[in-house]
PDB file of C-alpha atoms and ligand atoms in Angstrom:
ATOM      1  CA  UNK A   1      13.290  -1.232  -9.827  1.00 98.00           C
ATOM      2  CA  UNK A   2      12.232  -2.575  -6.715  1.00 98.00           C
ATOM      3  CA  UNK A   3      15.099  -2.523  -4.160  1.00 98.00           C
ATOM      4  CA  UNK A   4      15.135  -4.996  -1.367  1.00 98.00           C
ATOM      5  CA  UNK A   5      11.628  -5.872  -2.831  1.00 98.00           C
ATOM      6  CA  UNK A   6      10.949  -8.774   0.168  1.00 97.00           C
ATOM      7  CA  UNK A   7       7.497 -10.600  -0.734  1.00 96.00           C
ATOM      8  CA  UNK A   8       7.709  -8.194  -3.867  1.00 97.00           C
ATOM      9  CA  UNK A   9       3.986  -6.554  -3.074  1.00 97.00           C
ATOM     10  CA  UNK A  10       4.821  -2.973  -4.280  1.00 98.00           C
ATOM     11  CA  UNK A  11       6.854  -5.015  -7.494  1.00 98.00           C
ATOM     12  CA  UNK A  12       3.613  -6.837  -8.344  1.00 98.00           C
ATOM     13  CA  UNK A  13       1.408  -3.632  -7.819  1.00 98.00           C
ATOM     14  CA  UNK A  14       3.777  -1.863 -10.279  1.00 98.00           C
ATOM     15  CA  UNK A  15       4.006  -5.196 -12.599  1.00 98.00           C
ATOM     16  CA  UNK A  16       0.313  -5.267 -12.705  1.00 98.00           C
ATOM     17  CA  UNK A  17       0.218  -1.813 -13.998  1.00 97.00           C
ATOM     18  CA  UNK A  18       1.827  -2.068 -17.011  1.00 98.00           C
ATOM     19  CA  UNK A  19       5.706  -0.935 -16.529  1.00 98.00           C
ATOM     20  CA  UNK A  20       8.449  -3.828 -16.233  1.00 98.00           C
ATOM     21  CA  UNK A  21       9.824  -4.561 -12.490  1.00 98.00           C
ATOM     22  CA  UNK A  22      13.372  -5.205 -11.404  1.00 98.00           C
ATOM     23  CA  UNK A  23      12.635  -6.950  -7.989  1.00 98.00           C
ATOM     24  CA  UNK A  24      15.764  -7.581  -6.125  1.00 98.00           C
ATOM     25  CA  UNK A  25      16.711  -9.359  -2.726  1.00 98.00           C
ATOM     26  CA  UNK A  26      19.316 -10.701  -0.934  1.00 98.00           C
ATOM     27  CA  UNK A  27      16.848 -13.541   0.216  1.00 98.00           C
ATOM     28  CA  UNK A  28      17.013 -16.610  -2.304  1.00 97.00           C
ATOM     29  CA  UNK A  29      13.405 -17.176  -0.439  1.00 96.00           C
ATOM     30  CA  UNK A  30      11.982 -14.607  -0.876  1.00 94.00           C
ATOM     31  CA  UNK A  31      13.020 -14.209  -4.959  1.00 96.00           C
ATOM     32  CA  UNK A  32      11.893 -17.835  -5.693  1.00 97.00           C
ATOM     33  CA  UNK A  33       8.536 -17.046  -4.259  1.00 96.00           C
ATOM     34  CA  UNK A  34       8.386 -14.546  -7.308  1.00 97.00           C
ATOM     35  CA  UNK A  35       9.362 -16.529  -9.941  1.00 96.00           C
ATOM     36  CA  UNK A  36       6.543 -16.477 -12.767  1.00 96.00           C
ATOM     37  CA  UNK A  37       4.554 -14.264 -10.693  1.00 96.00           C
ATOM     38  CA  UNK A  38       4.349 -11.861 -13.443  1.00 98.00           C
ATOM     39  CA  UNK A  39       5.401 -11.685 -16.808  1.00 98.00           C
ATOM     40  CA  UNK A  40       6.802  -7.879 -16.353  1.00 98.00           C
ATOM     41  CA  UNK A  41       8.349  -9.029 -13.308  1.00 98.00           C
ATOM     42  CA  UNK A  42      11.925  -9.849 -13.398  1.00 98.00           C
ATOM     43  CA  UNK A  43      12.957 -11.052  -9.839  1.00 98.00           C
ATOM     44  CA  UNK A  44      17.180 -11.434  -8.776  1.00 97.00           C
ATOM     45  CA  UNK A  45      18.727 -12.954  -5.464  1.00 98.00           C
ATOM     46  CA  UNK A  46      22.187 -10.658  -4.674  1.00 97.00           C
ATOM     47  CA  UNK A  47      23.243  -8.297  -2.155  1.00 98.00           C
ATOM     48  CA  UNK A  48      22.755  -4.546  -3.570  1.00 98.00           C
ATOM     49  CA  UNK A  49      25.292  -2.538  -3.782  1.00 98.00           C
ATOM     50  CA  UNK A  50      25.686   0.550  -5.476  1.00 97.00           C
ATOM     51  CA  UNK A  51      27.975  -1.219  -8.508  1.00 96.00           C
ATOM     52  CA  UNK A  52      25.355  -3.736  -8.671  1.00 95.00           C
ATOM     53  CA  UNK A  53      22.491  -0.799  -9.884  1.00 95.00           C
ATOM     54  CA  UNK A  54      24.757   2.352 -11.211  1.00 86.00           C
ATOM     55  CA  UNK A  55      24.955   0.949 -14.834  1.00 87.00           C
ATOM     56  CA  UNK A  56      21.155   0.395 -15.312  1.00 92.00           C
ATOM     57  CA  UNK A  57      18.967   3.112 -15.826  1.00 97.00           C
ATOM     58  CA  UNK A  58      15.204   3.485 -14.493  1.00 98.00           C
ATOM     59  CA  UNK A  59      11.949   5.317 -14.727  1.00 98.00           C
ATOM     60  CA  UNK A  60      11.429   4.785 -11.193  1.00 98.00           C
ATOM     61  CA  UNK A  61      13.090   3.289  -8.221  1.00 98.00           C
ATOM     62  CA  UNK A  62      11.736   2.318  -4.944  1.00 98.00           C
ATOM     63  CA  UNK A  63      13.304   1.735  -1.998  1.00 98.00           C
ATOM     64  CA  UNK A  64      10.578   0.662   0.724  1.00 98.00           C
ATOM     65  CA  UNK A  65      11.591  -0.378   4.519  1.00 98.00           C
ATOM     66  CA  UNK A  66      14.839  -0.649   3.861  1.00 98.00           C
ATOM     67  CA  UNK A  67      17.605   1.729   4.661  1.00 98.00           C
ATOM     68  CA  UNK A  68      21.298   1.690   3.156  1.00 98.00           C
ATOM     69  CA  UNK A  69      22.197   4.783   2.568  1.00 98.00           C
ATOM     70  CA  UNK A  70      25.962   4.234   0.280  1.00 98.00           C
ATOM     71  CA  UNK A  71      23.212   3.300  -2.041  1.00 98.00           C
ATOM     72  CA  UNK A  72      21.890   6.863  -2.525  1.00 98.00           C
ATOM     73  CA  UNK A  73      24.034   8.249  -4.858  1.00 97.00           C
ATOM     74  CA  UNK A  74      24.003   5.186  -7.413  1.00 97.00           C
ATOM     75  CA  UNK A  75      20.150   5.337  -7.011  1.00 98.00           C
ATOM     76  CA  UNK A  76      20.092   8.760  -8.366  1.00 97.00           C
ATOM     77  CA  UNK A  77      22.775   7.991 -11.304  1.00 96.00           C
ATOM     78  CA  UNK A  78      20.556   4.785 -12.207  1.00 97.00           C
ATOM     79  CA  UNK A  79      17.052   7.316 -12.401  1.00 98.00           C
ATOM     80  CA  UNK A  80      16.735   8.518 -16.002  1.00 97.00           C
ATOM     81  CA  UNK A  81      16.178  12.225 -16.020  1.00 97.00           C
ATOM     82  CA  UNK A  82      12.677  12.614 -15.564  1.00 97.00           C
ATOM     83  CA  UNK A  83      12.059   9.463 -13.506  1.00 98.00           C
ATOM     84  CA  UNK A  84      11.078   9.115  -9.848  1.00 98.00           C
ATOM     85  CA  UNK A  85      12.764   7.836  -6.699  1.00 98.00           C
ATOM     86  CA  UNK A  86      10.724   7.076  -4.000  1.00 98.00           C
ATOM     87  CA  UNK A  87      11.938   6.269  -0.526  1.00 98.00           C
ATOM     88  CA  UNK A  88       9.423   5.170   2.489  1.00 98.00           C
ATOM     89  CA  UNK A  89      10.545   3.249   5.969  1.00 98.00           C
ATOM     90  CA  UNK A  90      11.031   4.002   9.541  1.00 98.00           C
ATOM     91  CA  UNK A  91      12.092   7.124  11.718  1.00 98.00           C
ATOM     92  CA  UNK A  92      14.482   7.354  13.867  1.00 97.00           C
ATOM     93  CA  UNK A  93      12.138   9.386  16.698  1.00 97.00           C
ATOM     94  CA  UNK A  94       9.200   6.653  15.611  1.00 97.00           C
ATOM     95  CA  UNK A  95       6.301   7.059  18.228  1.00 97.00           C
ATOM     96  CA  UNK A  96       4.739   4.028  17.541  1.00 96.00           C
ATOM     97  CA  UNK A  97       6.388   0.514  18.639  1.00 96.00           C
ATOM     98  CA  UNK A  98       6.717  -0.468  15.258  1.00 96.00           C
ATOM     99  CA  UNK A  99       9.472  -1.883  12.843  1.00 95.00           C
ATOM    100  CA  UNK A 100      13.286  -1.907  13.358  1.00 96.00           C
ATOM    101  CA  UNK A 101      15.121  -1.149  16.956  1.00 96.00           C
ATOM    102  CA  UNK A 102      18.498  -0.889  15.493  1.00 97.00           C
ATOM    103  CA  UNK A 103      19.482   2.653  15.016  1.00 96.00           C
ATOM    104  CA  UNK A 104      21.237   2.094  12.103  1.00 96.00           C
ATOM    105  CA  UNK A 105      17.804   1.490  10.110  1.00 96.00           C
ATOM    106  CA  UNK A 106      15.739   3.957  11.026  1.00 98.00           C
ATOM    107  CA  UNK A 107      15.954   7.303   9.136  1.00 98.00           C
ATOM    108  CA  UNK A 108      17.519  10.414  10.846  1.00 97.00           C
ATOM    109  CA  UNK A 109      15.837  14.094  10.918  1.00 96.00           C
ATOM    110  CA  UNK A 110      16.688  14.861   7.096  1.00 96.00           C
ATOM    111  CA  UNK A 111      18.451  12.087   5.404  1.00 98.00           C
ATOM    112  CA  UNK A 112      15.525  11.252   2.961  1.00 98.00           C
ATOM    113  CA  UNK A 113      15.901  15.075   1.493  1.00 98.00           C
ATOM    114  CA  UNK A 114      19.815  14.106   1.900  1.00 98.00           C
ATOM    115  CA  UNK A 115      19.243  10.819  -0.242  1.00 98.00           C
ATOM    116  CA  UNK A 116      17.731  12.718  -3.548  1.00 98.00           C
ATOM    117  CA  UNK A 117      19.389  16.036  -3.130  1.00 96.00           C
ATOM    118  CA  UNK A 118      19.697  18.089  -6.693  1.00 94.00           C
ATOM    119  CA  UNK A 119      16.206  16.513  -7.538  1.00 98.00           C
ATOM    120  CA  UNK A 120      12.636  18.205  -7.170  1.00 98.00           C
ATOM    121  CA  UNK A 121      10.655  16.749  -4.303  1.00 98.00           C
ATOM    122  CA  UNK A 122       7.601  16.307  -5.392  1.00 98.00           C
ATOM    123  CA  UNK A 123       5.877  14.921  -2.319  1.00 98.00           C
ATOM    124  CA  UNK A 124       7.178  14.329   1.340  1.00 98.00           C
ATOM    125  CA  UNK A 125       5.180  13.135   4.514  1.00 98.00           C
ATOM    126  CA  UNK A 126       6.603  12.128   8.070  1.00 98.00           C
ATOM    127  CA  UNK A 127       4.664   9.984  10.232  1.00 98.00           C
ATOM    128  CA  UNK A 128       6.923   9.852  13.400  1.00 97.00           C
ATOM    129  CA  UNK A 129       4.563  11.055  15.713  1.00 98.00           C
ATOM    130  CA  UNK A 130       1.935   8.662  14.691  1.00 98.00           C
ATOM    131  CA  UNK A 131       1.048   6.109  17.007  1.00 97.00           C
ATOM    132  CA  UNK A 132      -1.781   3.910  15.444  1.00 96.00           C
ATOM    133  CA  UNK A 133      -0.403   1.430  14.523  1.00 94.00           C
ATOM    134  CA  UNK A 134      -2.996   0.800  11.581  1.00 95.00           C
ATOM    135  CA  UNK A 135      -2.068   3.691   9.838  1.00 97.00           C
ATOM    136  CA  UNK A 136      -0.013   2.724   7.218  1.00 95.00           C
ATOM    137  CA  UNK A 137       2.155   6.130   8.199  1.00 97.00           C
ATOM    138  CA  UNK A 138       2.452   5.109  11.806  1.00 98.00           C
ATOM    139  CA  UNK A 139       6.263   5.470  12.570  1.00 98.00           C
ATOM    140  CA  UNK A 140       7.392   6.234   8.527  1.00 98.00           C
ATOM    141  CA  UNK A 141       8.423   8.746   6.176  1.00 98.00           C
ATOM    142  CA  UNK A 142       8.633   8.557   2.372  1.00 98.00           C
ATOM    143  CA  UNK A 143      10.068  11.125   0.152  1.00 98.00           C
ATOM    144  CA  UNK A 144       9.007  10.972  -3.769  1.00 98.00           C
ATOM    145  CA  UNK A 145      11.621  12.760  -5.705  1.00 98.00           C
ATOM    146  CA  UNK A 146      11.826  13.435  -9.845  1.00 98.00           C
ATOM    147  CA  UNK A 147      15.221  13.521 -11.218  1.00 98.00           C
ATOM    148  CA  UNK A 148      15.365  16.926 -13.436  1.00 95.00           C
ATOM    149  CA  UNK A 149      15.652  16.365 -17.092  1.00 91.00           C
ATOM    150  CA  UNK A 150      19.130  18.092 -17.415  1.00 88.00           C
ATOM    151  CA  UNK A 151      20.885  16.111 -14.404  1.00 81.00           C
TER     152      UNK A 151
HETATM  153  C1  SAM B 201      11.789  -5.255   5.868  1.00 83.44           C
HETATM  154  S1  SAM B 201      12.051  -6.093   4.321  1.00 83.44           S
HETATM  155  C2  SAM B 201      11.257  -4.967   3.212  1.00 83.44           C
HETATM  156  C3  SAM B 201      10.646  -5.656   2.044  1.00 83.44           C
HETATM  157  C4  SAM B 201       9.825  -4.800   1.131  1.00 83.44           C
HETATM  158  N1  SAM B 201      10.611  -3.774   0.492  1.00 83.44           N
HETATM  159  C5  SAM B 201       8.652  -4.200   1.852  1.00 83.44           C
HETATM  160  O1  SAM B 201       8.586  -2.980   2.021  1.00 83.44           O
HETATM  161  O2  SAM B 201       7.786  -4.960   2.283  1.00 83.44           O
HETATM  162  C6  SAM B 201      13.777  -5.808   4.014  1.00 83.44           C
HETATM  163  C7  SAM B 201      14.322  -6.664   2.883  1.00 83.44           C
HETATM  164  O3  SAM B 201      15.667  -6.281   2.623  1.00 83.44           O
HETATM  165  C8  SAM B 201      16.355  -7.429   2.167  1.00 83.44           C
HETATM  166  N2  SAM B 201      17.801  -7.171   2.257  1.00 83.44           N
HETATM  167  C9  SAM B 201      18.558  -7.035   3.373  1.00 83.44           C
HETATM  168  N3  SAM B 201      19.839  -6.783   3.061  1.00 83.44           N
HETATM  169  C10 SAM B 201      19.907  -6.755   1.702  1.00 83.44           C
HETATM  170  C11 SAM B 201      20.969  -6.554   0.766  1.00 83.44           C
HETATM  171  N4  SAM B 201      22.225  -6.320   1.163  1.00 83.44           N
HETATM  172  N5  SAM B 201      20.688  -6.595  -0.571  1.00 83.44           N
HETATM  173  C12 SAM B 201      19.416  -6.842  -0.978  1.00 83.44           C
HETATM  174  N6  SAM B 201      18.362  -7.028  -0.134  1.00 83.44           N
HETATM  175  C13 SAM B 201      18.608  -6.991   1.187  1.00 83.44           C
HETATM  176  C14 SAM B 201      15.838  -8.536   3.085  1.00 83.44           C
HETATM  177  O4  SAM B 201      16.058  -9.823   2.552  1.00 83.44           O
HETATM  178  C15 SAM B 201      14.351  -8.168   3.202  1.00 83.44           C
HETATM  179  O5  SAM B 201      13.558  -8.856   2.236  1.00 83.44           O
END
């Protein structure tokens, strides 16, 4: 599952390697550019909300530039045990002049941990304090988190 999956790049990258893509967006724009991209690839124009994903269940679920966190907890209901969860998009104390202005979507000192708590993180950078712009870290953090088998 791609959430808020926007021109659907990390969908298609995922679609193209063999496992079957939920790519969702509010934007009926965006979602109609994806239409018979990819056979594996099963675009959806509606607003996400956490009823919309907590009765499907995932292998993986990505969440990229895009930050609403009363999604969290579904997120981690709809991972099966064993799958990942991967979070990446902008900090709050962002050096670089990149991405969104509005506090509300930038990420705050520890709400990606916050976001897959009771899971094992398996991988977790923070790129707040870098300014080049043309590193794909400048301003970001992602979090990659497996859900255990027995939650
Ligand atoms: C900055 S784009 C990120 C797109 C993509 N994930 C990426 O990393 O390139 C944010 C996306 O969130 C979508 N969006 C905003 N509010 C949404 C909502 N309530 N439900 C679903 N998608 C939403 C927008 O339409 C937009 O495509």
């Amino acid at each position: 599952m791609d959430i808020a999956c926007g021109s659907g790049a990390n969908a298609l990258y995922l679609a193209e390697r063999g496992l079957h893509v939920d790519a969702w967006d509010i934007s009926d724009v965006v979602v109609s550019h994806l239409e018979n991209r990819h056979p594996r690839l099963y675009p959806r124009a509606l607003d996400i909300t956490a009823a919309a994903i907590e009765n499907s269940r995932y292998d993986l679920i990505l969440t990229c530039h895009y930050l609403d966190p009363s999604l969290a907890k579904a997120i981690v209901r709809a991972t099966h045990p064993g799958g990942l969860i991967i979070y990446q998009t902008f900090t709050a104390g962002k050096k670089a002049d990149i991405g969104p202005r509005n506090p509300d979507f930038l990420l705050k000192p520890g709400q990606l941990e916050s976001f897959v708590s009771g899971c094992r993180v398996l991988r977790f950078e923070d790129g707040t304090d870098i300014v080049d712009q043309g590193n794909p870290m400048a301003g970001r953090a992602y979090i990659i988190a497996q859900k255990n088998i027995d939650q």
